[in-house]
Structures are given as structure tokens and as C-alpha cells.
Amino acid sequence: RLETNNHMHRICWSPDGNILSVATTRNNLFCYIASIPSLGAHSGSKLAYVSSLNQIAYVDMESLSAPSYIKLKYQPSLISIGPTHIAIGVDNRLVVYNHSNYLVEIEAEYNKNIEDISVNGNFAAILVEEQIVLQGIVANHNTEVTKICPKCSNINNETRVTSISLTDDFLLQATHIGTLDYFSLEEWKFLADAQLRHSKEITKIYPNKSGTRALFIDNIGSGHIYNPVSFDLLPLSDFPISVKCVMWDMCNGDVAVVYDGKELHTYVLATNTIHGPSVMKVGPINIDESGKISMVSKTDELDHERNPLHVHDGKISCQCLKTGTLVTVESTIFDVVRSTHDQNMPKNDIRSFARNVALLRLEDAWIDALKIGLKHYWLALANKSMQVMEVDLAIRIYRELGDAGMVFSLQQLSEIEDKHLLAGHLSLILMDDYDHAQALFLTSSKPCTAVDMRVDLMQWEQAVTLATSFAPERTPELLQKYGECLEAQGEYESSLRTYEMAVGALEDMGHIDLGRNIKIYCTRGIARTTLRLGNVAYGIQIVRDIEDKHLCCECAS
């Protein structure tokens, strides 16, 4: 609304449609914001976001205090926040504010425009023309301005840095040749052992708070999560084509939420499963009467007037682009398709159970299962516990169900420290997937377990093949049992050949004395199968040589 006698002369929209400028007949110019710029950052529980063209709002979500506002000299194009400071980038200018007193502590200009900013407790990292500047922002670092060339181990001088990010202990840099490097701020050097070499250019990196997980996007729009400790590189399925921001849940360091401008995609990282490390895109789950869980990935739609900034325990703090205020929304994807047996159960308990199972918060799901009290929910939780190798929790669940057999079986596994060996045994319990279990056993510290599994299944041919490589001393005994099995099935020719192979294996090993019983059994088998194949003279000769009264009676009959 204009003053009296001050009439509108001309109006004009900015190219992006966010600002309406009005010129009046009294030579006044008024600018109206149609939408607040969607620009914000978070560090732990602390949020900073642009609330107007020349103002930043600062909120500590832990204390739930009202926002504080910092007046700006310039309209920012980049923003980052650390435990004690907020940094903004405007073209080639860096301004660092202390968010306890809202004063400017550092203001610096560079020869080229700033491409990226990241802040931690001690430094502001600035990417300028493919070089990284580490600017000290506290008293003991204020005088230090250190340029770090993007060149590190096995990287040439033409390497271009594409993205940077600071954690408490590390500076992460991504390059156009596909490397992701960790620079230790304490040791002041690149950690060559932690380097990742990706096949595509990395365009943006989003580490979690500690830097032990780094989600990155490459130039073809694919998303991956990298673990610099175990060197696992896991692709993200059904990854959105465009990404506006990535947020790690502050309550669960293995949950990442990706925003594509319209929808929220939630991923959960499982570091230990019977299939190895994996990343799942979460969604509603269905539990059948046997406790089998099926999950279909789903996204959360977000109002286009809200810009997500921070995730804590599934609650998403968003900047309202119309008013500049902060609002909180909660994910709606953690629903479960319920069976007819749980219609009378409280909806909140069912939803909480589904959410906790989907996000692998199994101890919380245990509490929900106690409230629900239905068998198929207990079985679902037990299956998920074994899938992620939480054996102790699975024991508690089956004890609650009164299944003594499963409790006893799982207790035999609870002391196993070799994760491949444990995963192999759990695969047998969960899926009866013998080939997968064998692959796990063979990579464990006890590959002979694969031989035992095939013996228990009476799959003698596979057992003999495995024993030849991993337990050669067991080959004669297994050949003897295989021969007996073939003989019982009436396959006398194959049985004879197998008995002869067992004797030959004993001779090759040079342990005739130790394998005397095996040789006796195999020789008796050779005599029986030889007679059954019609070679009577040779069979009788073998019987006479053995001088075994029982064998004579057996062959005579």
C-alpha cells in the first residue's frame, strides 16, 4: 500500500520472479519479496537460514529457543554454519559471523568468486578457482591462512576440485577425475589410505558429522555412500535425477534424506548384514502372518514453499519460503499394511514399529513389539535382527516366544566373532540359501564349515570338491561315504570308481596307517560292487585277500 498522492509509475519483476520493484511518481522505489531465497545450512542442532535479503536467522534446535537474527551487509549466495560461526559467500567476498554475539569476525576478499564454503569449529574452508583456502576463525588460528593445492597422492597438477566439506577432524575434497580425499586437520596431511577413486567425476559431497560416511553425487547423477574405514562403496538405488540438498539424521548417523525439490528420499545404511554392507531406500512395510517383511521404497512429498534444512529423529525442519519462518514436518512413509489380526491394535504402535524396523532401530522396535504383543510382529523383528546380525536381540525375541530350539541354535552362534562365518550360519537359518552360505563360509576363518554343510545335506560330490581344496585330509573319508551312498542307490559302477578314488587318495597322502579303517571299508565296497558288476573272479579274489568272515557271508548272500 502506497502513501496518499504517491502513485505507482512503473513496476518490474526480477528475472527469477522473487522480487517485485515499484517506482512511484514521487521518485520512490519499493521492493517487495515474493519468496525468500532457499538458502540455509546446519551443524548438529544449529541452523542458519536466510530469512530476508539482508538477514540470517539462527536457531538452536536443541534448546528450542526463538530464532535470533543477524543483519547482513550483503545478500549471500553461499552459507555454512559451524559450532560457533556462520560464514557467507558473496561473489568473491567471505564474511564470518560469530553466532553468539552476531558480530563480524572475519571479512576477506579473493581474486575470484567463491565456489563453495564449509565451516567447522576452527576453520572456514573456501573453494576459490580450484584451490582450497583454510581460514582460521578462532583465536589460535586467526593469523593462519593456508592454501592447500588439490594435488595429493597420485594426482597431477591439472586436477580440478569440484566440492569441499569440513568435519570436526577432516577436510574432504572431491575432484573432476573422480577422487575423494581426506585431509587430516590434526596431522595436516592427506590420508592416502582413505582415498576413493571413482570412475566418474564427483560433483558434490555430503559427509555425516564425523566424516565416517560420505554421500556423494557424480556427474551422471548417481548417488553413492563411501565408508573410508572399511572402503565400502555402496550405490543408492532409485536415486533422484536432481538433488537440491542432502541431510544426515542427527539422531541416526546411518540415515540420509535426499531432497530433489519436490520429494524427500530416505536411505538407511546397514553396515553389517548377511549380504554384506547395504543401503536401502525405505518405505512402507508389510508383515505377513509368518513374520516375513516386505518393503516398497516410497518418497515423501514436500510443499514447494518449504525448503528442508535439518533432520532429527525423522522430523524435518524446513524454511517457509513465503514467511521466512521455520516449520517442522514429519515423514509419513512409515506405514504398514496390517492384517486382519491387528485391526484392534493402536495405530501409533503399529506405525512406530514399522518406522523403527525400516530405520533399523531394533531396540526401539522391541519396545513397540512388547506393546503390540502379536506373534508375527515378534517373528518380523527376529527376522530383521538376524538379517542385520543382531544375534543377542534375536535370542531375546525367541525366548519371549518360547522357542527353545531357536534360542539354543542362536546361542551356539553368539560367540562367533568372524562376521562372514556368522553371516553364513544366519543365512542357513533365514533363507536356506546354501550357495550364499557356502560363499560366506569360504571367505571366513573356517572354510571347512562349507564342507560340513554339504556333508549335513548329504551332497557328497560338492563336499568332496570343497574338501579337495580346503580340507584334503578329509577327502578319503568323504569319498568312502559318497561311495556307500552310491552303492545304496544301486549305482555300482560309480560306487566302485569312488571307492577306488578313496584308496588312491589315502595312498597319495601317505597316511595308510592312519586311514586303515577307511581302506578296509573301501576295499569291502570294492569287493561288493565288483561282484555286482559281474566280475566274479576278481571279486572273489578280493574277498579271499581280506579274510573277513562277515564280508564272505555278505558277498555269498
XYZ file of C-alpha atoms in Angstrom:
557
model
C 0.000 0.000 0.000
C 1.414 3.394 -1.075
C 1.073 6.733 0.674
C -1.556 9.251 -0.381
C -0.590 11.200 -3.508
C 2.207 8.724 -4.188
C 1.075 6.808 -7.217
C 2.616 3.844 -8.911
C 4.572 4.842 -12.014
C 6.270 1.612 -13.130
C 6.541 -1.984 -11.872
C 9.008 -4.699 -12.773
C 9.649 -8.309 -11.711
C 13.163 -9.633 -11.203
C 14.195 -12.345 -13.706
C 13.679 -15.108 -11.127
C 10.236 -13.812 -10.146
C 11.147 -13.364 -6.482
C 11.256 -9.537 -6.238
C 8.680 -7.015 -7.400
C 10.065 -3.461 -7.785
C 7.682 -0.500 -7.819
C 8.643 3.045 -8.898
C 6.340 5.896 -7.813
C 5.556 9.376 -9.065
C 7.401 10.820 -6.033
C 10.654 9.129 -7.114
C 10.432 6.359 -4.519
C 11.446 2.772 -5.233
C 9.864 -0.046 -3.246
C 10.993 -3.691 -3.480
C 8.694 -6.497 -2.367
C 9.873 -10.071 -1.802
C 7.528 -12.686 -3.227
C 9.617 -15.585 -1.965
C 12.513 -15.865 0.479
C 15.702 -17.296 -1.105
C 16.022 -21.001 -0.279
C 19.418 -20.859 1.347
C 20.377 -22.463 4.641
C 22.784 -24.784 6.462
C 23.021 -26.780 9.670
C 25.685 -28.105 12.018
C 24.490 -30.537 14.651
C 21.433 -28.943 16.240
C 22.277 -25.447 14.966
C 20.509 -23.976 11.927
C 21.108 -20.857 9.883
C 18.913 -19.757 7.008
C 18.226 -16.615 5.015
C 15.052 -15.026 6.394
C 15.159 -11.916 4.169
C 17.503 -10.398 1.602
C 19.766 -8.898 4.273
C 19.127 -11.087 7.286
C 20.034 -14.557 8.561
C 18.001 -16.401 11.169
C 19.928 -18.578 13.643
C 18.202 -21.328 15.676
C 19.459 -23.945 18.123
C 17.023 -26.842 17.729
C 18.241 -28.473 20.935
C 17.223 -25.581 23.162
C 14.098 -24.869 21.079
C 14.752 -21.159 21.562
C 13.254 -18.478 19.348
C 15.319 -17.531 16.270
C 17.991 -14.870 16.556
C 18.665 -12.619 13.582
C 21.919 -11.383 12.111
C 21.883 -8.313 9.888
C 23.956 -8.725 6.748
C 25.910 -6.240 4.694
C 25.413 -8.266 1.536
C 22.872 -10.675 0.141
C 24.564 -14.109 0.400
C 24.812 -16.682 -2.375
C 26.518 -19.302 -0.141
C 26.122 -20.102 3.538
C 27.687 -22.523 6.024
C 27.471 -22.885 9.788
C 29.787 -24.404 12.387
C 29.543 -24.848 16.156
C 30.359 -21.174 16.816
C 30.387 -19.315 13.481
C 28.335 -18.636 10.368
C 30.085 -17.946 7.072
C 28.531 -16.436 3.974
C 29.914 -16.047 0.493
C 29.046 -13.138 -1.803
C 30.799 -13.262 -5.151
C 34.485 -13.050 -4.160
C 33.858 -11.959 -0.563
C 33.856 -14.062 2.622
C 32.182 -12.796 5.788
C 32.312 -14.812 9.039
C 29.938 -14.021 11.906
C 30.087 -15.241 15.487
C 26.605 -16.543 16.233
C 26.904 -15.867 19.951
C 27.287 -12.079 19.589
C 26.316 -11.705 15.887
C 29.456 -9.679 15.140
C 31.637 -9.880 12.060
C 34.920 -11.567 12.981
C 36.478 -12.076 9.555
C 35.949 -10.361 6.223
C 38.150 -11.291 3.297
C 38.227 -10.845 -0.457
C 39.701 -13.178 -3.081
C 40.765 -12.748 -6.677
C 37.989 -14.970 -7.994
C 34.450 -15.820 -6.981
C 33.964 -18.239 -4.108
C 32.582 -21.562 -5.357
C 31.983 -23.381 -2.064
C 32.194 -22.780 1.699
C 32.299 -25.113 4.684
C 32.843 -24.316 8.381
C 33.796 -26.303 11.478
C 34.878 -25.228 14.952
C 38.296 -23.902 13.915
C 38.335 -23.235 10.190
C 36.374 -21.954 7.253
C 37.279 -23.811 4.074
C 36.802 -21.789 0.892
C 36.998 -23.146 -2.637
C 38.307 -20.419 -4.924
C 39.304 -21.059 -8.529
C 40.002 -24.749 -7.921
C 42.117 -24.033 -4.831
C 41.175 -24.545 -1.202
C 41.858 -21.862 1.405
C 41.685 -22.823 5.072
C 40.944 -19.673 7.065
C 41.382 -19.882 10.837
C 38.331 -18.463 12.626
C 39.258 -18.802 16.320
C 41.909 -17.079 18.366
C 44.685 -19.647 17.965
C 44.099 -19.904 14.215
C 43.156 -16.346 13.282
C 46.528 -15.470 11.810
C 46.758 -18.636 9.721
C 45.638 -18.572 6.110
C 46.840 -21.740 4.412
C 46.341 -22.625 0.787
C 46.118 -26.310 0.050
C 46.780 -27.372 -3.506
C 44.305 -30.035 -4.642
C 47.241 -32.226 -5.594
C 47.755 -35.157 -3.259
C 48.981 -38.715 -3.704
C 48.932 -39.846 -7.331
C 47.062 -36.739 -8.532
C 48.506 -34.458 -11.183
C 48.647 -30.670 -11.235
C 45.685 -30.370 -13.604
C 43.256 -31.859 -11.100
C 40.213 -29.630 -10.529
C 38.484 -29.597 -7.137
C 34.703 -29.730 -7.536
C 33.402 -29.810 -3.952
C 34.658 -29.444 -0.372
C 33.288 -30.127 3.095
C 34.639 -29.816 6.631
C 34.007 -32.116 9.568
C 35.483 -31.716 13.036
C 38.652 -33.587 12.078
C 38.824 -33.704 8.293
C 38.604 -31.651 5.151
C 37.029 -33.632 2.335
C 37.661 -32.707 -1.274
C 36.191 -34.167 -4.460
C 37.771 -33.780 -7.881
C 36.800 -33.936 -11.526
C 38.856 -37.103 -12.024
C 36.687 -38.964 -9.507
C 38.832 -38.919 -6.370
C 37.516 -38.269 -2.883
C 40.322 -37.289 -0.498
C 40.501 -36.895 3.270
C 42.821 -34.221 4.665
C 43.587 -34.610 8.373
C 43.453 -31.223 10.132
C 45.386 -32.616 13.092
C 48.191 -34.236 11.082
C 47.970 -31.578 8.357
C 48.283 -34.048 5.510
C 46.180 -36.062 3.104
C 45.352 -39.596 4.217
C 46.373 -41.677 1.210
C 44.818 -44.861 2.628
C 41.368 -43.257 2.825
C 41.307 -42.032 -0.770
C 38.482 -43.174 -3.030
C 38.940 -43.443 -6.794
C 35.559 -43.294 -8.504
C 35.083 -43.927 -12.208
C 33.157 -40.643 -12.750
C 33.640 -37.013 -11.821
C 32.339 -36.278 -8.316
C 30.280 -33.096 -8.304
C 29.118 -32.796 -4.675
C 29.927 -34.400 -1.331
C 27.814 -34.580 1.836
C 29.625 -36.224 4.791
C 27.944 -37.046 8.069
C 29.002 -35.154 11.184
C 32.044 -37.344 11.939
C 33.046 -37.939 8.312
C 32.808 -41.720 8.658
C 30.144 -41.748 5.922
C 30.247 -39.578 2.823
C 27.351 -39.424 0.379
C 28.471 -38.093 -2.984
C 26.920 -37.437 -6.382
C 28.762 -37.937 -9.659
C 28.357 -36.192 -12.998
C 25.801 -38.692 -14.303
C 23.532 -38.089 -11.309
C 24.243 -41.319 -9.441
C 24.478 -41.301 -5.654
C 26.878 -43.402 -3.561
C 27.871 -43.716 0.093
C 31.563 -44.209 0.889
C 32.992 -45.543 4.152
C 36.676 -44.521 4.465
C 37.263 -47.015 7.294
C 36.066 -50.189 5.570
C 36.439 -48.775 1.996
C 32.884 -49.871 1.178
C 31.331 -48.000 -1.757
C 27.581 -48.533 -1.949
C 25.291 -47.287 -4.733
C 21.963 -45.662 -3.859
C 19.077 -47.271 -5.708
C 16.304 -45.218 -7.302
C 18.331 -42.045 -6.761
C 16.596 -38.800 -7.830
C 17.741 -37.162 -11.054
C 18.219 -33.727 -9.495
C 19.280 -33.070 -5.910
C 18.860 -29.821 -4.009
C 20.233 -30.944 -0.661
C 21.254 -33.967 1.399
C 20.741 -34.163 5.159
C 22.065 -36.769 7.603
C 19.719 -37.510 10.503
C 21.345 -36.056 13.618
C 19.777 -38.813 15.745
C 20.865 -41.677 13.491
C 24.168 -41.337 11.650
C 23.237 -44.094 9.181
C 20.122 -42.360 7.807
C 20.350 -39.835 4.972
C 17.489 -37.816 3.473
C 17.792 -36.540 -0.108
C 15.607 -33.673 -1.361
C 15.040 -33.262 -5.093
C 12.958 -30.075 -4.987
C 9.638 -31.919 -4.730
C 10.112 -35.090 -2.702
C 12.184 -36.470 0.161
C 14.003 -39.777 -0.386
C 15.151 -41.585 2.773
C 18.040 -44.063 2.746
C 19.307 -46.201 5.618
C 22.783 -47.711 5.700
C 23.260 -51.180 7.216
C 26.955 -51.812 7.790
C 26.532 -55.460 8.841
C 24.049 -57.749 7.133
C 24.152 -61.349 5.951
C 24.592 -59.935 2.443
C 27.356 -57.520 3.431
C 27.065 -53.732 3.782
C 23.995 -52.361 2.019
C 21.890 -49.232 1.580
C 18.106 -49.448 1.431
C 15.616 -46.846 0.284
C 12.904 -47.044 2.891
C 9.155 -47.041 2.550
C 6.018 -48.719 3.899
C 6.462 -52.279 5.129
C 4.094 -55.229 5.029
C 4.287 -58.066 7.560
C 2.621 -61.365 6.731
C 1.450 -63.987 9.237
C 4.808 -65.803 9.159
C 6.689 -62.623 10.066
C 8.128 -62.083 6.590
C 8.786 -58.408 5.898
C 8.434 -56.788 2.501
C 9.225 -53.115 1.926
C 8.497 -50.939 -1.099
C 10.544 -47.756 -1.421
C 8.495 -44.577 -1.300
C 9.094 -40.837 -1.160
C 7.619 -38.073 0.987
C 6.095 -35.166 -0.902
C 7.072 -31.737 0.411
C 5.293 -28.465 -0.201
C 7.272 -26.488 -2.790
C 7.137 -23.461 -0.483
C 9.223 -25.294 2.121
C 12.966 -25.769 1.999
C 14.304 -28.633 4.204
C 17.332 -27.784 6.321
C 17.728 -30.325 9.113
C 16.587 -33.829 10.105
C 16.404 -35.128 13.663
C 14.736 -38.435 14.502
C 12.654 -38.321 11.326
C 11.428 -34.768 11.975
C 12.383 -32.389 9.182
C 12.910 -28.690 9.924
C 12.009 -26.569 6.902
C 12.320 -22.925 5.983
C 8.993 -21.486 4.833
C 9.855 -19.541 1.700
C 6.825 -17.263 1.955
C 7.252 -16.082 5.525
C 10.881 -16.920 6.310
C 9.809 -18.847 9.421
C 10.836 -22.340 10.474
C 8.337 -25.201 10.411
C 8.708 -28.899 11.276
C 7.182 -31.751 9.309
C 7.293 -35.482 9.986
C 7.755 -38.295 7.492
C 4.558 -40.092 6.505
C 6.083 -43.060 4.673
C 6.496 -45.385 7.648
C 3.158 -47.109 7.449
C 2.439 -50.823 7.493
C -0.178 -52.826 5.623
C -1.874 -54.583 8.541
C -3.526 -57.981 8.539
C -6.973 -58.775 9.929
C -5.392 -59.937 13.212
C -4.205 -56.479 14.262
C -7.166 -54.271 13.415
C -7.751 -53.536 17.097
C -4.145 -52.554 17.831
C -3.332 -48.846 18.360
C -2.328 -47.293 15.060
C 0.532 -45.340 16.644
C 2.180 -48.525 17.964
C 1.940 -50.206 14.561
C 3.333 -47.141 12.809
C 6.147 -46.771 15.339
C 7.099 -50.438 14.926
C 7.163 -50.121 11.130
C 9.251 -46.963 11.324
C 11.783 -48.406 13.735
C 12.161 -51.635 11.750
C 12.589 -49.724 8.491
C 15.278 -47.496 10.026
C 16.932 -50.476 11.788
C 16.248 -49.044 15.243
C 15.582 -52.526 16.513
C 15.808 -51.876 20.257
C 13.031 -49.307 19.885
C 11.085 -51.813 17.762
C 11.442 -54.321 20.648
C 9.552 -51.894 22.921
C 6.855 -51.488 20.255
C 6.564 -55.284 19.878
C 6.013 -55.624 23.629
C 3.075 -53.231 23.352
C 1.630 -54.954 20.275
C 2.142 -58.496 21.581
C 1.355 -60.338 18.323
C 3.447 -63.307 17.217
C 4.005 -62.264 13.609
C 5.417 -58.909 14.764
C 7.864 -60.749 17.016
C 8.838 -63.011 14.113
C 9.295 -59.990 11.836
C 11.598 -58.384 14.375
C 13.519 -61.645 14.819
C 13.994 -61.987 11.060
C 15.226 -58.415 10.761
C 17.560 -58.909 13.741
C 19.166 -61.938 12.119
C 19.354 -60.158 8.779
C 21.487 -57.408 10.354
C 23.333 -59.971 12.531
C 21.971 -58.807 15.902
C 22.087 -62.297 17.403
C 21.598 -61.306 21.048
C 18.386 -59.463 20.208
C 17.140 -62.435 18.178
C 17.769 -64.702 21.200
C 15.698 -62.398 23.411
C 12.862 -62.431 20.900
C 12.726 -66.222 20.572
C 12.942 -66.536 24.343
C 9.915 -64.228 24.531
C 8.171 -66.518 22.017
C 9.122 -69.646 23.999
C 11.008 -71.218 21.088
C 13.721 -73.163 22.948
C 15.108 -74.744 19.765
C 15.852 -71.382 18.132
C 17.255 -69.985 21.374
C 19.650 -72.933 21.632
C 20.677 -72.672 17.962
C 21.351 -68.946 18.174
C 23.268 -69.271 21.437
C 25.725 -71.525 19.594
C 26.360 -68.582 17.250
C 26.505 -65.742 19.770
C 30.225 -66.164 20.453
C 31.277 -66.162 16.779
C 33.349 -63.061 16.021
C 34.071 -63.763 12.350
C 31.289 -61.847 10.583
C 31.468 -63.976 7.415
C 31.169 -67.183 9.435
C 28.266 -65.754 11.433
C 26.542 -64.475 8.287
C 26.829 -67.920 6.715
C 25.097 -69.637 9.647
C 22.362 -66.982 9.766
C 21.783 -67.365 6.016
C 21.039 -71.043 6.601
C 18.531 -70.216 9.359
C 16.825 -67.378 7.491
C 16.801 -68.429 3.857
C 18.134 -71.958 3.426
C 20.381 -70.321 0.811
C 23.134 -72.928 0.683
C 25.137 -71.393 -2.156
C 25.228 -67.996 -0.438
C 26.136 -69.613 2.884
C 28.931 -71.578 1.192
C 30.366 -68.392 -0.326
C 30.402 -66.773 3.129
C 31.949 -69.814 4.811
C 34.732 -69.970 2.224
C 35.708 -66.335 2.919
C 35.683 -66.887 6.680
C 38.411 -68.084 9.001
C 36.854 -71.588 8.929
C 36.265 -72.545 5.285
C 35.832 -76.189 6.359
C 32.378 -75.176 7.604
C 31.278 -75.232 3.970
C 32.364 -78.877 3.786
C 30.394 -79.686 6.954
C 27.297 -78.019 5.493
C 27.443 -80.117 2.311
C 28.001 -83.273 4.380
C 24.960 -82.472 6.539
C 22.964 -82.075 3.329
C 24.440 -85.379 2.043
C 25.652 -83.518 -1.040
C 28.747 -85.671 -1.280
C 30.006 -84.545 -4.653
C 30.108 -80.874 -3.588
C 31.590 -81.888 -0.229
C 34.419 -83.827 -1.921
C 35.135 -80.935 -4.304
C 35.380 -78.477 -1.419
C 37.439 -80.848 0.719
C 39.996 -81.265 -2.079
C 40.811 -77.550 -1.786
C 40.133 -76.703 1.843
C 40.378 -79.964 3.836
C 42.358 -82.541 1.790
C 42.822 -84.760 4.847
C 39.051 -85.367 4.863
C 38.845 -86.380 1.199
C 39.272 -90.178 1.665
C 36.580 -90.378 4.354
C 34.145 -88.315 2.267
C 34.829 -90.452 -0.801
C 34.129 -93.549 1.284
C 30.753 -92.155 2.435
C 29.945 -90.994 -1.081
C 30.712 -94.495 -2.364
C 28.427 -96.059 0.256
C 25.634 -93.683 -0.735
C 26.007 -94.559 -4.425
C 26.087 -98.273 -3.612
C 22.880 -97.992 -1.594
C 21.246 -96.305 -4.611
C 22.288 -99.157 -6.881
C 24.826 -97.093 -8.856
C 27.503 -99.790 -8.579
C 29.811 -98.593 -11.312
C 30.026 -95.072 -9.887
C 30.326 -96.528 -6.396
C 33.249 -98.769 -7.420
C 35.025 -95.826 -9.004
C 34.508 -93.705 -5.876
C 35.829 -96.444 -3.548
C 38.928 -96.764 -5.718
C 39.412 -92.974 -5.634
C 39.275 -93.086 -1.816
C 42.013 -95.739 -1.653
C 44.072 -93.749 -4.156
C 43.649 -90.581 -2.092
C 44.914 -92.420 1.005
C 47.966 -93.637 -0.855
C 48.677 -90.167 -2.232
C 48.530 -88.721 1.275
C 50.865 -91.385 2.654
C 48.641 -91.935 5.693
C 47.724 -95.570 5.124
C 48.117 -96.477 8.794
C 46.003 -93.558 9.989
C 43.346 -94.340 7.380
C 43.376 -98.124 7.873
C 39.681 -98.315 8.769
C 38.765 -96.210 5.736
C 40.807 -98.509 3.496
C 39.130 -101.613 4.952
C 35.640 -100.175 4.362
C 36.565 -99.085 0.830
C 38.103 -102.462 -0.019
C 34.946 -104.227 1.174
C 32.953 -101.844 -1.000
C 35.171 -102.592 -3.995
C 34.584 -106.333 -3.466
C 30.793 -105.946 -3.252
C 30.442 -103.646 -6.265
C 32.861 -105.737 -8.345
C 30.715 -108.837 -7.767
C 27.518 -106.936 -8.565
C 29.042 -105.712 -11.828
C 29.681 -109.343 -12.866
C 33.446 -109.564 -12.379
C 33.063 -112.603 -10.133
C 36.625 -113.936 -10.264
C 38.209 -110.646 -9.309
C 35.591 -110.028 -6.637
C 36.182 -113.455 -5.027
C 39.928 -112.817 -5.055
C 39.457 -109.546 -3.155
C 37.237 -111.285 -0.585
C 39.867 -114.025 -0.044
C 42.616 -111.407 0.361
C 40.659 -109.547 3.031
C 39.827 -112.701 5.013
C 36.742 -111.080 6.554
C 34.120 -113.665 7.582
C 31.309 -111.080 7.635
C 32.203 -109.874 4.137
C 32.288 -113.518 2.901
C 28.761 -114.089 4.189
C 27.590 -110.747 2.755
C 29.024 -111.448 -0.703
C 27.779 -115.089 -0.699
C 24.239 -113.940 0.015
